[in-house]
PDB file of C-alpha atoms in Angstrom:
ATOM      1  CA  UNK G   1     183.521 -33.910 172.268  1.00 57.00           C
ATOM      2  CA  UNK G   2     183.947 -30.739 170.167  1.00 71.00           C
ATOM      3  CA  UNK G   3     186.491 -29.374 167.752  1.00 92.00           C
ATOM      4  CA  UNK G   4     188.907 -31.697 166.205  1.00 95.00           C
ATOM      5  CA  UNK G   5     190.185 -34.755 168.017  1.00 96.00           C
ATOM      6  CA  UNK G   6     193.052 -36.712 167.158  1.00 97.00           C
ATOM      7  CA  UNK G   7     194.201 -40.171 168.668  1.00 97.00           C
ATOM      8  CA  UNK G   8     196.887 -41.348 170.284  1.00 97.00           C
ATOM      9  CA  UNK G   9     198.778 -38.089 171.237  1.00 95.00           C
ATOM     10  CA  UNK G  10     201.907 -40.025 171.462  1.00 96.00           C
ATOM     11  CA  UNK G  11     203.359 -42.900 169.436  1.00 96.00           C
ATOM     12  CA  UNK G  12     206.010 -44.807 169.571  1.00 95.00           C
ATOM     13  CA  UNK G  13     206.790 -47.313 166.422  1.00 92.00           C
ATOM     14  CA  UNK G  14     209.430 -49.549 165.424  1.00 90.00           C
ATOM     15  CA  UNK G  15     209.989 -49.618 161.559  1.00 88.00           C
ATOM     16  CA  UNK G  16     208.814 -53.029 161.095  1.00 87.00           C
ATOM     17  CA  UNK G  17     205.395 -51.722 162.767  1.00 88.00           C
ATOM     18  CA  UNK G  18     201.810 -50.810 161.492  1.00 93.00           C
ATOM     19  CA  UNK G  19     199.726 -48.194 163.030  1.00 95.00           C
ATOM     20  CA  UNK G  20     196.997 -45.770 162.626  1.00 97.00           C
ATOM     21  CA  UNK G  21     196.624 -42.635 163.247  1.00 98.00           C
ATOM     22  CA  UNK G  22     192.358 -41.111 163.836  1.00 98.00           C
ATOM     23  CA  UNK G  23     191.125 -38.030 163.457  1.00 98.00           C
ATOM     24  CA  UNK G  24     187.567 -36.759 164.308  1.00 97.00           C
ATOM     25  CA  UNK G  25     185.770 -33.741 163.742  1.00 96.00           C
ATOM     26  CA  UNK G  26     182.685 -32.402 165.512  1.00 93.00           C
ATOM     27  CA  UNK G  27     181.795 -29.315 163.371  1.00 93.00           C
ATOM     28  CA  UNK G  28     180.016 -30.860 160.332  1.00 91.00           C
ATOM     29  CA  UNK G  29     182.660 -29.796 157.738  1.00 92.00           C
ATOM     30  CA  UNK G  30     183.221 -31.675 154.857  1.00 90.00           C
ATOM     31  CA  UNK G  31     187.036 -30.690 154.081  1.00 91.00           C
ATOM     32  CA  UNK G  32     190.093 -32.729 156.528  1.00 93.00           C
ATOM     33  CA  UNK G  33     193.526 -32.338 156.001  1.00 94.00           C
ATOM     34  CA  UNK G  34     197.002 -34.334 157.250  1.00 96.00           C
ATOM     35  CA  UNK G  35     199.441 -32.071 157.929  1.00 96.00           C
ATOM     36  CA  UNK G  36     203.434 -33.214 159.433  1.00 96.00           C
ATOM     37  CA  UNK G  37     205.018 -30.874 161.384  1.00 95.00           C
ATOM     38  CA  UNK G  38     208.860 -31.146 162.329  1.00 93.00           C
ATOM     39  CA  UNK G  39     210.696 -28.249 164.329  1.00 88.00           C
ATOM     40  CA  UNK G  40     211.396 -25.502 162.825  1.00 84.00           C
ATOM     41  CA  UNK G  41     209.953 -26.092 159.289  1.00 90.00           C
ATOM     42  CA  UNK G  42     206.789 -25.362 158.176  1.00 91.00           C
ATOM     43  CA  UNK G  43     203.369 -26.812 158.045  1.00 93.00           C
ATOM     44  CA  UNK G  44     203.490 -29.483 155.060  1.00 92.00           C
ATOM     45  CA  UNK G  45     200.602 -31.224 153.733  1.00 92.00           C
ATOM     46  CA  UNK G  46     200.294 -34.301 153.223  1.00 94.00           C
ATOM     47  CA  UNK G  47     196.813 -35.007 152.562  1.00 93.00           C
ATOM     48  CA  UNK G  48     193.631 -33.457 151.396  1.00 91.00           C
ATOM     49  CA  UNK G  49     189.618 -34.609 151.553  1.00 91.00           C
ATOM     50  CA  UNK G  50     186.885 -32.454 150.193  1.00 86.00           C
ATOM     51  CA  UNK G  51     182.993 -34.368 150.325  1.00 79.00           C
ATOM     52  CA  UNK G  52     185.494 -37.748 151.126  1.00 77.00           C
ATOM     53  CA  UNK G  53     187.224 -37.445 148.103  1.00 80.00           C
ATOM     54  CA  UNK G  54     190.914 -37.458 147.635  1.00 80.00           C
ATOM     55  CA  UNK G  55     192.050 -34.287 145.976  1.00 76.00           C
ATOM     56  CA  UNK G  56     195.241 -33.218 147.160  1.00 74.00           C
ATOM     57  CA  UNK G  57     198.444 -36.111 147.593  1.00 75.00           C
ATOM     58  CA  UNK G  58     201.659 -33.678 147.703  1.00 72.00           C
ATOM     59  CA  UNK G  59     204.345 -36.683 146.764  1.00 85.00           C
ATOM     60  CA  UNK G  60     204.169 -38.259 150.036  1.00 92.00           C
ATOM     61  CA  UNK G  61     206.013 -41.483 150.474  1.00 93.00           C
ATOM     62  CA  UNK G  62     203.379 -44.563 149.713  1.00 92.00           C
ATOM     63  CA  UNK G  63     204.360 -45.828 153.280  1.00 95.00           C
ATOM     64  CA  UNK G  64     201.388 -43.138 154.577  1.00 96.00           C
ATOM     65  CA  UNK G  65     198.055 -43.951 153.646  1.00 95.00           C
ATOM     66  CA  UNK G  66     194.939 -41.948 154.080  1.00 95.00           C
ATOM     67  CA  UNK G  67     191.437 -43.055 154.372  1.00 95.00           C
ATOM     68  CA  UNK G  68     188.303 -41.161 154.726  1.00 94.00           C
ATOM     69  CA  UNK G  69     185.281 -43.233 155.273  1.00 93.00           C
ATOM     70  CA  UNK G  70     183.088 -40.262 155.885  1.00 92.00           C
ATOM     71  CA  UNK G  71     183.020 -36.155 156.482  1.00 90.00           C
ATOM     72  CA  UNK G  72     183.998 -36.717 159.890  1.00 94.00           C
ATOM     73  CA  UNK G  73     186.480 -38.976 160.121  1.00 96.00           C
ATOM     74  CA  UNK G  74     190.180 -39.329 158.699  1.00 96.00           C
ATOM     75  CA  UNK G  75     192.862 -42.039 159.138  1.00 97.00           C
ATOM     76  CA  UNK G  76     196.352 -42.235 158.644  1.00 97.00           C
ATOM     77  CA  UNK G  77     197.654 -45.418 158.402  1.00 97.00           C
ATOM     78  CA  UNK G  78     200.942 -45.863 158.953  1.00 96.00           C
ATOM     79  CA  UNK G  79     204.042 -48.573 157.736  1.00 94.00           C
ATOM     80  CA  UNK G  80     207.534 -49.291 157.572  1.00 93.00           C
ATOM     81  CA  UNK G  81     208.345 -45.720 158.492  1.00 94.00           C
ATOM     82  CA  UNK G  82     211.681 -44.761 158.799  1.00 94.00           C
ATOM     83  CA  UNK G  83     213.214 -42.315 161.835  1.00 94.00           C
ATOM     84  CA  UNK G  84     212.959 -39.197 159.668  1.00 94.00           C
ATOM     85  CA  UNK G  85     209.187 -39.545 159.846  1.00 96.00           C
ATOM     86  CA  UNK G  86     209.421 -38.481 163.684  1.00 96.00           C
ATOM     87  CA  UNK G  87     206.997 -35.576 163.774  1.00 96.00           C
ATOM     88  CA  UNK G  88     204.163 -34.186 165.048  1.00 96.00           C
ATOM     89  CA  UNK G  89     201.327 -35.387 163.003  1.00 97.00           C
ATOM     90  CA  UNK G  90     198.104 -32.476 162.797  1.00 97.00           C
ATOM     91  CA  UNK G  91     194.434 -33.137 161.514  1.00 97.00           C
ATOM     92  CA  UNK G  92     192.687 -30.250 160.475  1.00 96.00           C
ATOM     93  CA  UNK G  93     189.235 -29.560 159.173  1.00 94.00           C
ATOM     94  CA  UNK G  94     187.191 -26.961 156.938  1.00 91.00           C
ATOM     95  CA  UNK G  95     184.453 -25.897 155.783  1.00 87.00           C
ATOM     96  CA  UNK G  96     185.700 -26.259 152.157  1.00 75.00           C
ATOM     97  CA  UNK G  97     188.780 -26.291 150.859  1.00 58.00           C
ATOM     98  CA  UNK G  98     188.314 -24.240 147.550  1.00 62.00           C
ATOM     99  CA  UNK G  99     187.788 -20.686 147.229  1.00 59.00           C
ATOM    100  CA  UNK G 100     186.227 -19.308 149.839  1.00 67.00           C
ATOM    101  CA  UNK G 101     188.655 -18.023 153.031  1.00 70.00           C
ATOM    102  CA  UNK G 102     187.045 -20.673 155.616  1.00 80.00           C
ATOM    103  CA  UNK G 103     190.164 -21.140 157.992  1.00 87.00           C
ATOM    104  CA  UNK G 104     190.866 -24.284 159.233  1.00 91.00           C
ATOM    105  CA  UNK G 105     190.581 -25.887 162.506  1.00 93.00           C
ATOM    106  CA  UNK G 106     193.252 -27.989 163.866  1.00 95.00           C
ATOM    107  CA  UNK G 107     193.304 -31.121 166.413  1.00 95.00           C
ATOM    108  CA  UNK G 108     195.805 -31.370 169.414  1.00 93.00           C
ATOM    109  CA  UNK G 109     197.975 -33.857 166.631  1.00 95.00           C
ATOM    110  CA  UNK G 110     200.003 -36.960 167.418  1.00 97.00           C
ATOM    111  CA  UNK G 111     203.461 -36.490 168.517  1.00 96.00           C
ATOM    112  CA  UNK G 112     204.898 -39.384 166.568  1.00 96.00           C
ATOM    113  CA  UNK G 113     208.781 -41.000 167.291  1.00 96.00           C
ATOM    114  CA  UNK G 114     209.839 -43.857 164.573  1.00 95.00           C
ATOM    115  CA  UNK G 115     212.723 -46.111 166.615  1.00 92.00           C
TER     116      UNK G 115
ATOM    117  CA  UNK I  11     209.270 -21.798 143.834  1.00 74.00           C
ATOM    118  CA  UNK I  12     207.074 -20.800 146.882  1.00 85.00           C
ATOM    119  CA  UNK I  13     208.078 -18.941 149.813  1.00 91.00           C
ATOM    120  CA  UNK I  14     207.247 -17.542 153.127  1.00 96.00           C
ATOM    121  CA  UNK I  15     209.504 -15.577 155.630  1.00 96.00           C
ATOM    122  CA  UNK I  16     209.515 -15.247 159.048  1.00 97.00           C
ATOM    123  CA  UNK I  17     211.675 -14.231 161.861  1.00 97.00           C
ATOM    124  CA  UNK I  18     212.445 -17.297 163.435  1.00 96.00           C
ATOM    125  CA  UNK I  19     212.103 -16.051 167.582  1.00 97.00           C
ATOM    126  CA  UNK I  20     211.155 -12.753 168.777  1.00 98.00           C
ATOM    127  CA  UNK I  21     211.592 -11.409 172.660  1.00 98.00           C
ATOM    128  CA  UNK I  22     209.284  -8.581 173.952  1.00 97.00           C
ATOM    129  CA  UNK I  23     208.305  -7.180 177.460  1.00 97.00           C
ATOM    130  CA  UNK I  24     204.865  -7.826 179.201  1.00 97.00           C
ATOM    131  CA  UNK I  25     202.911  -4.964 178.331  1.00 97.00           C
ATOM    132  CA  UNK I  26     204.368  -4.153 175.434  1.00 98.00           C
ATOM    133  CA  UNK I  27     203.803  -4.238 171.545  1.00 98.00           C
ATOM    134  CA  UNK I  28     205.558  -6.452 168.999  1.00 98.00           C
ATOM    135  CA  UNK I  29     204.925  -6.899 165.262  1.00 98.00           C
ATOM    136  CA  UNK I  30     205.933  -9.839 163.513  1.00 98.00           C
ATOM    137  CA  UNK I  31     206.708  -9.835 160.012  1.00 98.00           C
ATOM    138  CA  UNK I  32     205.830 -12.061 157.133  1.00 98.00           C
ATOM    139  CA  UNK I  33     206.991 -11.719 153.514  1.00 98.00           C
ATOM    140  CA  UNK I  34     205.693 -13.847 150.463  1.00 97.00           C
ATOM    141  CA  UNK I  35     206.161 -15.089 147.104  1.00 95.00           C
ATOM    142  CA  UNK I  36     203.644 -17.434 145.910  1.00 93.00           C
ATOM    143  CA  UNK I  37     202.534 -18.659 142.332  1.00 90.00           C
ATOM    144  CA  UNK I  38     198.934 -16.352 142.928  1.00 91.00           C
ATOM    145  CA  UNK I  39     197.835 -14.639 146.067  1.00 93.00           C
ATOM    146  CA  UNK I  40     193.881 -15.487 147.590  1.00 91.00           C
ATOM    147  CA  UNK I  41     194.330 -14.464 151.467  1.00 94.00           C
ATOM    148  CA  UNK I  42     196.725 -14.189 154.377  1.00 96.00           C
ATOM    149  CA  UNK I  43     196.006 -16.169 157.728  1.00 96.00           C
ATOM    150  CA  UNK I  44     197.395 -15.848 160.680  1.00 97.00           C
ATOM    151  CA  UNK I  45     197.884 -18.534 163.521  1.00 97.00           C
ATOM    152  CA  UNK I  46     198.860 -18.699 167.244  1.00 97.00           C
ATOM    153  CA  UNK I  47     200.097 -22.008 168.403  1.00 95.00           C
ATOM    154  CA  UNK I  48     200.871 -22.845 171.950  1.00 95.00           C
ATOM    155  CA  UNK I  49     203.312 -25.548 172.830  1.00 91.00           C
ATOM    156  CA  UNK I  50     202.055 -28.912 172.293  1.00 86.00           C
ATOM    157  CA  UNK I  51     198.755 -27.745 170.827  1.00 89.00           C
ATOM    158  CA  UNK I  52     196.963 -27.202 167.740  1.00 91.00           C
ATOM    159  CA  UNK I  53     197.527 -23.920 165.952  1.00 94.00           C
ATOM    160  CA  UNK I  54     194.172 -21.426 166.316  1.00 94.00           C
ATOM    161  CA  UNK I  55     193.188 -19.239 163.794  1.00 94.00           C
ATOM    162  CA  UNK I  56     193.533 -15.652 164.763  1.00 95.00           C
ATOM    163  CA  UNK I  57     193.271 -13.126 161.376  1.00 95.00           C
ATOM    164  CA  UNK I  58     192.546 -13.369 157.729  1.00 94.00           C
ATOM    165  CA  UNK I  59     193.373 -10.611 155.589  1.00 95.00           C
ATOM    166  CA  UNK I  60     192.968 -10.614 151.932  1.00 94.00           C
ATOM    167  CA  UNK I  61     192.766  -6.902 150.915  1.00 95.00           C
ATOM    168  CA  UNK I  62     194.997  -4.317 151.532  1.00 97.00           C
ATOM    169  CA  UNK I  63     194.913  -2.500 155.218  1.00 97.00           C
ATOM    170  CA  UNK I  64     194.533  -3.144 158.338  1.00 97.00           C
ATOM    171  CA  UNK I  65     192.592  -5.415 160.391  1.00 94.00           C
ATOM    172  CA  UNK I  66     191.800  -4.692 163.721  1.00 94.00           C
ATOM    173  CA  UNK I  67     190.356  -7.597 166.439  1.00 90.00           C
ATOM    174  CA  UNK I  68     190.816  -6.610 170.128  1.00 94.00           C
ATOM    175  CA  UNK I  69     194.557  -6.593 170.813  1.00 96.00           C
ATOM    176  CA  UNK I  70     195.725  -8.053 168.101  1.00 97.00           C
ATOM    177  CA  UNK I  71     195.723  -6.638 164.509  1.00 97.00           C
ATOM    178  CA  UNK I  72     196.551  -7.464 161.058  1.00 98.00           C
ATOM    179  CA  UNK I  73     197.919  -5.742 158.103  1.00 98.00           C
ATOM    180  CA  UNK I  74     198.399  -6.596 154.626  1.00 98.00           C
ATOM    181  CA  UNK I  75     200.082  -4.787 151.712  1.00 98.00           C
ATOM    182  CA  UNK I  76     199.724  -6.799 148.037  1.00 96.00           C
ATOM    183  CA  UNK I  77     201.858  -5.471 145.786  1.00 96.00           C
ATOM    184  CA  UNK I  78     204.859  -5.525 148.864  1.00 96.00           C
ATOM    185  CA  UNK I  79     204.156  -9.586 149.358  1.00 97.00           C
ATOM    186  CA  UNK I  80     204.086  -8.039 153.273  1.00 97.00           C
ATOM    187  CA  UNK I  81     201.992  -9.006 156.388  1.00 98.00           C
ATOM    188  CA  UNK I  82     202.305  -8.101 159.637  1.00 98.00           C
ATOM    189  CA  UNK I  83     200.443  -9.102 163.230  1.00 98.00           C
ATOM    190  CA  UNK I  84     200.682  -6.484 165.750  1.00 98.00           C
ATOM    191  CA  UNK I  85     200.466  -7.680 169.031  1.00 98.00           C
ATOM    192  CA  UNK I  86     199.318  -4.707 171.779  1.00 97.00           C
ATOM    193  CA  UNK I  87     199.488  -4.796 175.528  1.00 97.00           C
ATOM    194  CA  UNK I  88     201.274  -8.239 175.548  1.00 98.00           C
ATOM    195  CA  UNK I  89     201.096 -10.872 177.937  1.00 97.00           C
ATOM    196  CA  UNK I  90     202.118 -14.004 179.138  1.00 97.00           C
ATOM    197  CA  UNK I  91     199.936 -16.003 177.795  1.00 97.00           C
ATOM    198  CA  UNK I  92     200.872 -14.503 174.344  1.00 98.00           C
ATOM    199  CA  UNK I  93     204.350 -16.358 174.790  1.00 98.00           C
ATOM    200  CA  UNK I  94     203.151 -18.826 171.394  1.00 97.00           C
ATOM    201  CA  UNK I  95     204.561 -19.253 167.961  1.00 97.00           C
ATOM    202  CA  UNK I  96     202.711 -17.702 165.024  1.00 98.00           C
ATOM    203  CA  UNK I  97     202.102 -19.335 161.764  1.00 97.00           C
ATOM    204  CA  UNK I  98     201.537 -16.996 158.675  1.00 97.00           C
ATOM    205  CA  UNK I  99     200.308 -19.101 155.927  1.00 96.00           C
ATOM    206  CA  UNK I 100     199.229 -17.852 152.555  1.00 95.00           C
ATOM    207  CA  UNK I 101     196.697 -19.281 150.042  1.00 91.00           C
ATOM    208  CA  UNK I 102     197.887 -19.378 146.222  1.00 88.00           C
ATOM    209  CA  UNK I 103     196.308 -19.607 142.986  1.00 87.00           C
ATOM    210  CA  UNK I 104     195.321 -23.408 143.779  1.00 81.00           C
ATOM    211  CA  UNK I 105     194.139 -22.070 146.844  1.00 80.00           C
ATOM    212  CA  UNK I 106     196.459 -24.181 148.820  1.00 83.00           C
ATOM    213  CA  UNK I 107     198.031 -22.939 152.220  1.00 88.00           C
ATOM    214  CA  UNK I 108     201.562 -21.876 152.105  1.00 92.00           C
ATOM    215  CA  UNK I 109     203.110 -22.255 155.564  1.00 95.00           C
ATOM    216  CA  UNK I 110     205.730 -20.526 157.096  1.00 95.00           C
ATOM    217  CA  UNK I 111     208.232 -21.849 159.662  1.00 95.00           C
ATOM    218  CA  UNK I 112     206.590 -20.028 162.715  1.00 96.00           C
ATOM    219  CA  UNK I 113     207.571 -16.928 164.768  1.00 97.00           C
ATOM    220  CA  UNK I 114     208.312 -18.413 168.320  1.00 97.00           C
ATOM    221  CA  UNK I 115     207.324 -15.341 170.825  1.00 98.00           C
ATOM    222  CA  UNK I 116     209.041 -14.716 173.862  1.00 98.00           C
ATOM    223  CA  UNK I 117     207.359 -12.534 176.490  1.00 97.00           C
ATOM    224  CA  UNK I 118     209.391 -11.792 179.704  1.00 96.00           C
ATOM    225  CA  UNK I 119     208.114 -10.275 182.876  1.00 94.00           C
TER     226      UNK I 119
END
């Protein structure tokens, strides 16, 4: 595998439900993001890891919950969502997310529906 | 508060040239990227500009003017496979990524 990989690329949850969301990266940065993406709006983060440390949380709703065990992977977990979280869920990764211009490479995402 | 504009769809002709605008107002101003997303797949980064001009990478080219809050990609000898949405984003004084909705690119025969 190379890039960013994200699994599952589709999702379908009930409310009630729990579920995870996994990203992977293969290109030994140490920077992952969670991104949502809805039509028509733009990119909004969610989540930020430099070195596996949280430093970014832009008021997201305490029903998503990171975790970053290591450099190269990132969760999402997911509960009690409500339909308004339908989205398509990206991963990205960097080489470091302060000041220098290192752009940041996205996974494939997971296209998630909330019934 | 913070702010990025872009036309929301464009239509051009195969072979042609398009330029797709992007205007900003962010708290600070570290770099301009540029992204081409396909349907159903991740966005790819395609131009970073963070000082004034023009930058120039086969067909595709990127310019940046500072004191207008103004971007544009250039798109030359389009194709079919061009037919993508493009992300601007801009980094601010946290060096955080300001998105913009996406320029969805139409490219007919």
């Amino acid at each position: 595998e190379t890039g960013v990989t994200q699994t599952p690329r589709h999702l379908v949850m009930g409310m009630t439900n729990k579920k995870s969301l996994k990203c992977e990266q293969h290109l030994g940065h140490n920077a992952m993001y969670w991104y949502k993406q809805s039509a028509k709006k733009p990119l909004e983060l969610m989540f930020v890891y430099s070195l596996e440390e949280r430093v970014e949380n832009n008021s997201v709703p305490s029903r998503f919950s990171p975790e970053c065990p290591n450099s190269s992977h990132l969760f999402l977990h997911l509960h009690t969502l409500q339909p308004e979280d339908s989205a398509l869920y990206l991963c990205a990764s960097s080489q470091d997310q302060s000041d220098l211009p290192y752009e940041q490479y996205f996974g494939p995402g997971t296209r998630l529906t909330v019934t | 508060g913070q702010n990025i504009d872009q036309p929301t769809e464009m239509t051009a002709t195969e072979g042609a040239i398009v330029q797709i605008n992007c205007t900003y107002q962010t708290s600070g101003f570290n770099g301009l990227f540029w992204y081409q997303q396909h349907a159903g797949e991740a966005p790819t980064f395609l131009s970073y500009n963070v000082l004034d001009g023009l930058e120039e990478k086969g067909r595709f080219s990127s310019f940046l003017s500072r004191s207008k809050g103004y971007s544009y990609l250039l798109l030359k000898e389009l194709q079919m496979k061009d037919s993508a949405s493009y992300l601007c984003a801009v980094r601010d004084s946290n060096y955080q990524l300001i998105w913009g909705a996406g320029t969805k690119l139409i490219i007919k025969p």
